[in-house]
Short mmCIF file of C-alpha atoms in Angstrom, two decimals:
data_model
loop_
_atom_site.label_atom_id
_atom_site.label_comp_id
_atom_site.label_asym_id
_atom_site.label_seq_id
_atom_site.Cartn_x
_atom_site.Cartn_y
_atom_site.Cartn_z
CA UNK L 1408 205.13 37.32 -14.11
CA UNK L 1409 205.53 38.78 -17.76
CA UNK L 1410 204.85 42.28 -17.93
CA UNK L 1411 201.34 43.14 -19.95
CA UNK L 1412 203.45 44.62 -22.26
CA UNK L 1413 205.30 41.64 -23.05
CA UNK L 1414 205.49 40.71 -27.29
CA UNK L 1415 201.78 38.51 -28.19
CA UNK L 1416 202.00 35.89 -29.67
CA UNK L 1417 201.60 35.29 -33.29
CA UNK L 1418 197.68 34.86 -33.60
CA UNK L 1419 195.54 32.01 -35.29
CA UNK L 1420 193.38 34.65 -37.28
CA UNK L 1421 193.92 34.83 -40.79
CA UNK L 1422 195.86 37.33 -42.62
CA UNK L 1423 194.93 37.06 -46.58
CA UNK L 1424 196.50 39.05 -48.78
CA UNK L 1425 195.60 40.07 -52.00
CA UNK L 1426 197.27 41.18 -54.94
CA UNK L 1427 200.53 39.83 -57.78
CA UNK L 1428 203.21 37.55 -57.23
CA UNK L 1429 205.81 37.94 -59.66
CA UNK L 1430 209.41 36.63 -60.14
CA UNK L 1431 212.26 39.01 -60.04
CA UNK L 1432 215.29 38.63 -61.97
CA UNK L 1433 218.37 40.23 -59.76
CA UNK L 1434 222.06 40.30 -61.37
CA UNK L 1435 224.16 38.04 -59.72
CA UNK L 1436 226.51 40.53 -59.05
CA UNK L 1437 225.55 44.09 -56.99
CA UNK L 1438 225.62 47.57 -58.27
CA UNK L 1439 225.40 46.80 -62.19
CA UNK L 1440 222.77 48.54 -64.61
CA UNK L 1441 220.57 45.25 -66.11
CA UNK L 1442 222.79 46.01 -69.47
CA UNK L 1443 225.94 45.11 -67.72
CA UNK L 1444 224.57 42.29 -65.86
CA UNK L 1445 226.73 39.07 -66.80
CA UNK L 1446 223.77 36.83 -65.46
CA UNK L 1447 220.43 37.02 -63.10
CA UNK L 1448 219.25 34.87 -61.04
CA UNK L 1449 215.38 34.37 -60.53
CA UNK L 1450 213.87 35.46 -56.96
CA UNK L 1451 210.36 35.26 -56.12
CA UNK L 1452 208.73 38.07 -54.98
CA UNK L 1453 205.51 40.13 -55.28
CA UNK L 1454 204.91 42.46 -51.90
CA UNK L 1455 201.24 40.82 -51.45
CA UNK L 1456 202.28 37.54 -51.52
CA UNK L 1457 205.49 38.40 -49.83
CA UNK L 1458 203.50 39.66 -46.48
CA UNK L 1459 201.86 36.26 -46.67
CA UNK L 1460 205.13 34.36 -46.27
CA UNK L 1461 206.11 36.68 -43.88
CA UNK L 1462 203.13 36.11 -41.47
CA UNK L 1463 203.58 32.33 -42.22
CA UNK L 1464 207.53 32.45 -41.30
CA UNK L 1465 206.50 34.09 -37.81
CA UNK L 1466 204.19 31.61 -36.93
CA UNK L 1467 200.43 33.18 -37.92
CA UNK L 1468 197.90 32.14 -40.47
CA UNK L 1469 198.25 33.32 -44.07
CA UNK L 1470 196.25 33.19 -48.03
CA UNK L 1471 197.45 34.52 -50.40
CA UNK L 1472 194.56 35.67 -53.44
CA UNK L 1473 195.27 36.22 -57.16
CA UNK L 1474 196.27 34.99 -60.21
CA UNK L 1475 199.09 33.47 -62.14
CA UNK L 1476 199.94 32.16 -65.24
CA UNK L 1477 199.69 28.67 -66.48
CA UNK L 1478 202.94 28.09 -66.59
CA UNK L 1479 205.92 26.91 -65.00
CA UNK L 1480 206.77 30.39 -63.34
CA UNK L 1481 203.11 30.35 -61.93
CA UNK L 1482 203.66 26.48 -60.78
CA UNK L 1483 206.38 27.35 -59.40
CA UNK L 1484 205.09 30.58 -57.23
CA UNK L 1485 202.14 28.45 -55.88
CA UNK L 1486 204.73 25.56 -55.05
CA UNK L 1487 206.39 28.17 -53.06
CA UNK L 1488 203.53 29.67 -50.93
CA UNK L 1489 202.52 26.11 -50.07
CA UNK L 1490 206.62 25.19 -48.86
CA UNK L 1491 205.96 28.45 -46.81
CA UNK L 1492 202.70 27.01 -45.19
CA UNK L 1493 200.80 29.87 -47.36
CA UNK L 1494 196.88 28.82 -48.27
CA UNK L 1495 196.72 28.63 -51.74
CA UNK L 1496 193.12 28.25 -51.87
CA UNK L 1497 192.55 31.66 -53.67
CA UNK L 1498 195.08 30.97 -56.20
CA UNK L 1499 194.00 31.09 -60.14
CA UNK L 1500 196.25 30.23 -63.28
CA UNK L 1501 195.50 32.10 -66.16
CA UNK L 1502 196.03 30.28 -69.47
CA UNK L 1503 196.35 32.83 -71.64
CA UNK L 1504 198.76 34.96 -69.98
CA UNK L 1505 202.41 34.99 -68.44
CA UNK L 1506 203.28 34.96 -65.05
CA UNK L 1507 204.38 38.88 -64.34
CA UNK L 1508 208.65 39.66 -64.39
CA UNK L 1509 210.81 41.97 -63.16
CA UNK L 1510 214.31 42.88 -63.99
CA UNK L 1511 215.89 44.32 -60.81
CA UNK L 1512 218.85 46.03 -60.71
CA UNK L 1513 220.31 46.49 -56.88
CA UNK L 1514 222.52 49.81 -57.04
CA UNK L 1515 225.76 49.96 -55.24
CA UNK L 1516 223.69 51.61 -52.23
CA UNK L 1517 221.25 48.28 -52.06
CA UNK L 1518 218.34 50.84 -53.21
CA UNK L 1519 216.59 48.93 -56.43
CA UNK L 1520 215.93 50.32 -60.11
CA UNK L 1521 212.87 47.75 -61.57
CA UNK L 1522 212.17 46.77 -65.74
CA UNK L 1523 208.66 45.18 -65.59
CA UNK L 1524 207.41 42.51 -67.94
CA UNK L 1525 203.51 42.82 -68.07
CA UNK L 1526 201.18 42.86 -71.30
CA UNK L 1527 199.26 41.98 -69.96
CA UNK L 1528 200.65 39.64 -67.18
CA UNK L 1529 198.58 36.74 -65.39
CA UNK L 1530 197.57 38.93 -62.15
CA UNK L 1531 196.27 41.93 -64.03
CA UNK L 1532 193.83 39.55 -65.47
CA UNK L 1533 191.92 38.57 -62.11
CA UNK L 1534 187.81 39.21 -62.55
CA UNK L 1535 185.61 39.48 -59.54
CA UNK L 1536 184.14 36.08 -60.67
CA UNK L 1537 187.58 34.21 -59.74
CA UNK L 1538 187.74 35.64 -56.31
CA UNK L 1539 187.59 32.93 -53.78
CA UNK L 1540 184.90 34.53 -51.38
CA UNK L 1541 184.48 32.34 -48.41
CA UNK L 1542 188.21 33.11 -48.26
CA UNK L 1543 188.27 36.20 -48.45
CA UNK L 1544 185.21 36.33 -45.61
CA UNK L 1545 186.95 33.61 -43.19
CA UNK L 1546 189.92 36.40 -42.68
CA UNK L 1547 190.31 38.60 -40.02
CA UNK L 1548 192.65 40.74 -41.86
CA UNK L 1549 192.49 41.92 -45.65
CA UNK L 1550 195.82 43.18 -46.91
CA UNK L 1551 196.69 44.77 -50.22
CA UNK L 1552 198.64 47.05 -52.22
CA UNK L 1553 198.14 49.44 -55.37
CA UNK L 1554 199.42 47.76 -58.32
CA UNK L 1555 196.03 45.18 -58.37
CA UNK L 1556 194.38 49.38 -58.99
CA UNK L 1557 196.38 49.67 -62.02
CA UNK L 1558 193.97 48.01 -64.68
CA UNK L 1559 190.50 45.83 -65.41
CA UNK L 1560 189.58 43.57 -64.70
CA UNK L 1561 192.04 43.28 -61.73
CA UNK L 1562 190.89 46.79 -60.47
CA UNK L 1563 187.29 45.85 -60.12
CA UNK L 1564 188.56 42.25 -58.65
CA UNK L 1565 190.61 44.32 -55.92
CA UNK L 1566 187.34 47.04 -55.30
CA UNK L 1567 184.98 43.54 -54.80
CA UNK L 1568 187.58 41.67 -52.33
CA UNK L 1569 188.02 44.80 -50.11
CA UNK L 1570 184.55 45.65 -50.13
CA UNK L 1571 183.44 41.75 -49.42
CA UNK L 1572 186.19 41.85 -46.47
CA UNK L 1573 185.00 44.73 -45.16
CA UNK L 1574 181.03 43.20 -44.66
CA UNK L 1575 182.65 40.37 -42.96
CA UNK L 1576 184.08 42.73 -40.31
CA UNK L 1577 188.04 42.22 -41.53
CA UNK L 1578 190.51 44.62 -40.41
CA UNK L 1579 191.64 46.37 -43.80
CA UNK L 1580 195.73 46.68 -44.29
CA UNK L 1581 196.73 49.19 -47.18
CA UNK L 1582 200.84 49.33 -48.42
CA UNK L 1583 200.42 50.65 -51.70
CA UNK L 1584 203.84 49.83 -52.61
CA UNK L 1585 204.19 52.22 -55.12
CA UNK L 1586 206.07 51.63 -58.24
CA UNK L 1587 206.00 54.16 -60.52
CA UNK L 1588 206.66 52.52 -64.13
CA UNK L 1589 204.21 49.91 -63.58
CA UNK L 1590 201.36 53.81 -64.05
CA UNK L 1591 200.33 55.64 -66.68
CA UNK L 1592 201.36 58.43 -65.17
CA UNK L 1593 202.46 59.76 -61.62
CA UNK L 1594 198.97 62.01 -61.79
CA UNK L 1595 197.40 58.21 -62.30
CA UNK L 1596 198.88 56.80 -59.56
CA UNK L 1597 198.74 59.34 -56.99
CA UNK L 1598 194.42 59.16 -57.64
CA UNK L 1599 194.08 55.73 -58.24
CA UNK L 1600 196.46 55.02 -54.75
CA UNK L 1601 194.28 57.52 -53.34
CA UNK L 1602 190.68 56.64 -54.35
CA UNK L 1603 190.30 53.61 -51.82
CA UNK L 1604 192.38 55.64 -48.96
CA UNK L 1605 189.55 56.09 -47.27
CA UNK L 1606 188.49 52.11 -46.89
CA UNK L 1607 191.82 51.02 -44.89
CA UNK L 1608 192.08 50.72 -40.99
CA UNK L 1609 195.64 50.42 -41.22
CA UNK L 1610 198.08 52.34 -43.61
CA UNK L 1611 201.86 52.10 -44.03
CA UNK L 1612 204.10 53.99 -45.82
CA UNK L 1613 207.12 54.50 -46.77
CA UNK L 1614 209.24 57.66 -46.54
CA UNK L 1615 209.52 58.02 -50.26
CA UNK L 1616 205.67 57.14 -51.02
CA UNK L 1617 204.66 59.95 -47.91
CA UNK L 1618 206.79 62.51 -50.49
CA UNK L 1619 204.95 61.11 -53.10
CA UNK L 1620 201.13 61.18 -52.29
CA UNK L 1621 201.39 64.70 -50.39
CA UNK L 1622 203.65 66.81 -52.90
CA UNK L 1623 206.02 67.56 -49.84
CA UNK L 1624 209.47 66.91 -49.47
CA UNK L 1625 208.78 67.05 -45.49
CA UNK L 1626 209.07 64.15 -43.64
CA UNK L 1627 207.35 64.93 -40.48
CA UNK L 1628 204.11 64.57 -38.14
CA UNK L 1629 202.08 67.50 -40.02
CA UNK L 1630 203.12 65.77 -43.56
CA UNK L 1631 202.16 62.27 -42.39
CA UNK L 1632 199.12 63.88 -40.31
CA UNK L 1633 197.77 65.28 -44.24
CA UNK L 1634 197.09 61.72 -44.64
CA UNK L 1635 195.29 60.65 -41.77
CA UNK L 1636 191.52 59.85 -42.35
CA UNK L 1637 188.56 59.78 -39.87
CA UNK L 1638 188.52 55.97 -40.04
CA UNK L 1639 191.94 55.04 -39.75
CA UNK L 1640 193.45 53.37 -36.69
CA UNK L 1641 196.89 53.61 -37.05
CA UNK L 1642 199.11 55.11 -39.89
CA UNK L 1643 202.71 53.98 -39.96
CA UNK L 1644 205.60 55.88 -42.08
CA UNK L 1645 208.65 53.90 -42.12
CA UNK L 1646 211.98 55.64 -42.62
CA UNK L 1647 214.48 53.07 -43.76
CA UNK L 1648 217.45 52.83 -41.28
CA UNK L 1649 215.17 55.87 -39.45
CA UNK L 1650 212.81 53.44 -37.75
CA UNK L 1651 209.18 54.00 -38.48
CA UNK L 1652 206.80 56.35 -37.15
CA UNK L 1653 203.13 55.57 -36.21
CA UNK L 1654 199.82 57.49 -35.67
CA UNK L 1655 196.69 56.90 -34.18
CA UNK L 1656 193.84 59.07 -32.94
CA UNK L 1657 195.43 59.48 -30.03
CA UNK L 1658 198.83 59.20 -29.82
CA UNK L 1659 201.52 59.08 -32.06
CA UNK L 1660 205.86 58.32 -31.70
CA UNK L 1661 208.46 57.28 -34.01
CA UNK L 1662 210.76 53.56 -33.17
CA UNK L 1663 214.10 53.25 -33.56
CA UNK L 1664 215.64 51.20 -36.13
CA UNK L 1665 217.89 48.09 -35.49
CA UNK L 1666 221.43 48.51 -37.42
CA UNK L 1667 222.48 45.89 -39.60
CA UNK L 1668 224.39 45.21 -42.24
CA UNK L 1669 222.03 45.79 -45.15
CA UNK L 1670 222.86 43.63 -48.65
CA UNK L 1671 219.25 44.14 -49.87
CA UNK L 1672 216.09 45.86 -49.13
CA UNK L 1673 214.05 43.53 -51.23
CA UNK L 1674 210.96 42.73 -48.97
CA UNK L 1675 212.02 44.61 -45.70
CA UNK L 1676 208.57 46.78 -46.18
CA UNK L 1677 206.47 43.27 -46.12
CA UNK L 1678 208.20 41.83 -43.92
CA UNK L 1679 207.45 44.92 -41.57
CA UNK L 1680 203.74 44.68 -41.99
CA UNK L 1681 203.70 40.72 -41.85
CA UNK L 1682 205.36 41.23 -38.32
CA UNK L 1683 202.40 43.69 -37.18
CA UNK L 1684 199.84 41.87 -38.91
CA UNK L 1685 200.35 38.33 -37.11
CA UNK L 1686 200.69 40.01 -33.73
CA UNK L 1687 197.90 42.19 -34.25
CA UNK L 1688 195.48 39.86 -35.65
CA UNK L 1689 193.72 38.04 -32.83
CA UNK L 1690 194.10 41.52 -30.61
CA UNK L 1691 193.34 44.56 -31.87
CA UNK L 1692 192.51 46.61 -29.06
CA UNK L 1693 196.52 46.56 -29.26
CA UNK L 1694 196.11 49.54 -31.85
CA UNK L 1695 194.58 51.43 -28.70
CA UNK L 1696 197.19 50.76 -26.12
CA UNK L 1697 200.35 53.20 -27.12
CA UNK L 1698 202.89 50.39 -24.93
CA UNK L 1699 201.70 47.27 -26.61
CA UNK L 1700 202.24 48.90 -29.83
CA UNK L 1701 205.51 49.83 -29.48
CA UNK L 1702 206.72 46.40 -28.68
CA UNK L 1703 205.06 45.40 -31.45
CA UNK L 1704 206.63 47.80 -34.03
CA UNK L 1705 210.28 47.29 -32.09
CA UNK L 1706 209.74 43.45 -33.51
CA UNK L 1707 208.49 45.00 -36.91
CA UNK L 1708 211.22 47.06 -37.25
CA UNK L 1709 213.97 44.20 -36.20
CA UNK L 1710 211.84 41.68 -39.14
CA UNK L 1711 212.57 44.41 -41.65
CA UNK L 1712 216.39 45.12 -40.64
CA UNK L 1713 216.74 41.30 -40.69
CA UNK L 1714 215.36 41.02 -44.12
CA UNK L 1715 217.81 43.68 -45.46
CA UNK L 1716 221.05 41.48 -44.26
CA UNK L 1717 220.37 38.74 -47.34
CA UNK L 1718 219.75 39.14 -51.08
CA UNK L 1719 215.80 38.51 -52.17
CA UNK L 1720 213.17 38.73 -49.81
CA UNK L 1721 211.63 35.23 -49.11
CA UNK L 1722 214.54 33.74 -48.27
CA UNK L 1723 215.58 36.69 -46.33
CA UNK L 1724 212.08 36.39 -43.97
CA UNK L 1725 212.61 35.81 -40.43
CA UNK L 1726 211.27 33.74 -38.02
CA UNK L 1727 210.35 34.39 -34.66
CA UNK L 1728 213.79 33.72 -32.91
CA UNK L 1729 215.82 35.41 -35.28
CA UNK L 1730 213.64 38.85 -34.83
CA UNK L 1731 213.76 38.29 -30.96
CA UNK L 1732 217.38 37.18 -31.08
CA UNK L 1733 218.35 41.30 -32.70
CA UNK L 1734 216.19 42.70 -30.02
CA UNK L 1735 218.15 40.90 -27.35
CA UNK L 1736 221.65 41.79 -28.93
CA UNK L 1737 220.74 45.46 -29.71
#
């Protein structure tokens, strides 16, 4: 008899997530500056669109919503979320603008340094009249980040998906991914990243972004707790090669890491919250049930560890067996 606390499976609800998918230039050799990069090599990548493939790769239903440009980049990055078994039924190309880039430089330590290409760039030009609405209602979880805040008409597209996702009754999954160049300002970012806190269910964060939004350089339950809203049903901080830490109204507990040999950490974020997501979908009383969860974030937190051990993150994405088979080894 398998123990209730056993791993779901990957549920037949939707996941759509909303948001840029870009293509990332990486040197083809680690721990260079761009300048003294002798070549790059193109990797497709966008965190939205990245938690798609992710859900996809484990087994669960995924859409991914936004816009790209008419081009062969943007023909390319739909070509790509249909190989991954992605619906690309909220897809629009944009023939007026490029497809977004990034130049990504992978420091010696396998942390990133990013050079954006964006003026304005396909996916900051999404109106609320493109959205694909009977999409957006059929899911039963609405992801998205903060860079689709950044600017009109994209901002307003993001404010009209979330708030049509919400009437439907979707679950509402906020990573705001923060990248600081892509802003203004850091003042601009920390409101705008801010201003639709309020609206998720489900919040993750990274270490770096906690330090960022509360002004502390703590890393602990009353610094995470500063974040916590009324609404919220569970608050993950991950930690990197820490494990994560989650909080819900009533309980809260950190996870250990799995320890790998990390090239990359390109994706491991998404590939985190694609791993929750798709067992979390059809089930969420699992949010409730402190046991359940855990197993859950244990196979979270071996997807992100595996996505660490190759360069780029789609490629890098596991599947099912490959999570279960680092559980089983560690």
């Amino acid at each position: 008899m398998a123990s209730t606390n056993a791993l779901p499976p990957s549920g037949n609800g939707l996941v759509v997530s909303f948001g840029e998918m870009l293509i990332d230039f990486v040197p083809t050799v680690s721990g260079v500056s761009l300048a003294e990069a002798p070549g790059f090599l193109k990797a497709p990548g966008g965190a939205p669109a990245n938690v798609a493939i992710a859900v996809a790769r484990l087994g669960g239903k995924a859409a991914f919503v936004g816009k790209l440009g008419d081009d062969e980049f943007g023909h390319m990055l739909a070509a790509i979320l249909k190989e991954n078994d992605v619906r690309s039924d909220g897809i629009n190309f944009d023939q007026g603008a490029r497809t977004a880039l990034a130049f990504v430089t992978l420091r010696a330590d396998g942390e990133r340094e990013f050079m954006f290409y964006r003026n304005p760039s396909a996916d900051m030009l999404l109106t609320p009249e493109d959205l694909n609405l009977e999409l957006i209602r059929s899911a039963k979880v609405f992801h998205y980040g903060s860079i689709s805040l950044i600017v009109e008409p994209c901002r307003s597209a993001h404010l009209k998906a979330m708030e049509v996702a919400r009437e439907a009754g979707c679950l509402l999954s906020y990573d705001p991914n923060l990248r600081l160049p892509l802003w203004p300002s850091p003042e601009e970012a920390r409101q705008q990243i801010l201003s639709i806190w309020e609206k998720a269910d489900l919040i993750k964060v990274s270490d770096v972004e906690l330090e960022f939004l509360t002004g502390s350089d703590k890393i602990d339950d009353e610094s995470a707790l500063s974040l916590w809203h009324p609404n919220l049903k569970l608050l993950l901080v991950t930690l990197g090669e820490h494990g994560s830490r989650y909080y819900t109204k009533n309980f809260h507990g950190s996870v250990d890491a799995f320890h790998v040999n990390t090239v990359d950490t390109t994706g491991a974020g998404d590939s985190f919250v694609g791993a929750l997501l798709c067992k979390i979908v059809d089930d969420q009383s699992i949010l409730e049930d402190e046991a359940r969860l855990r197993e859950v974030l244990k196979f979270a937190n071996a997807c992100g560890a595996i996505t660490t051990t190759k360069k780029g993150a789609i490629p890098a994405l596991p599947a099912e067996a490959d999570a279960l088979n680092l559980i089983k080894e560690a």
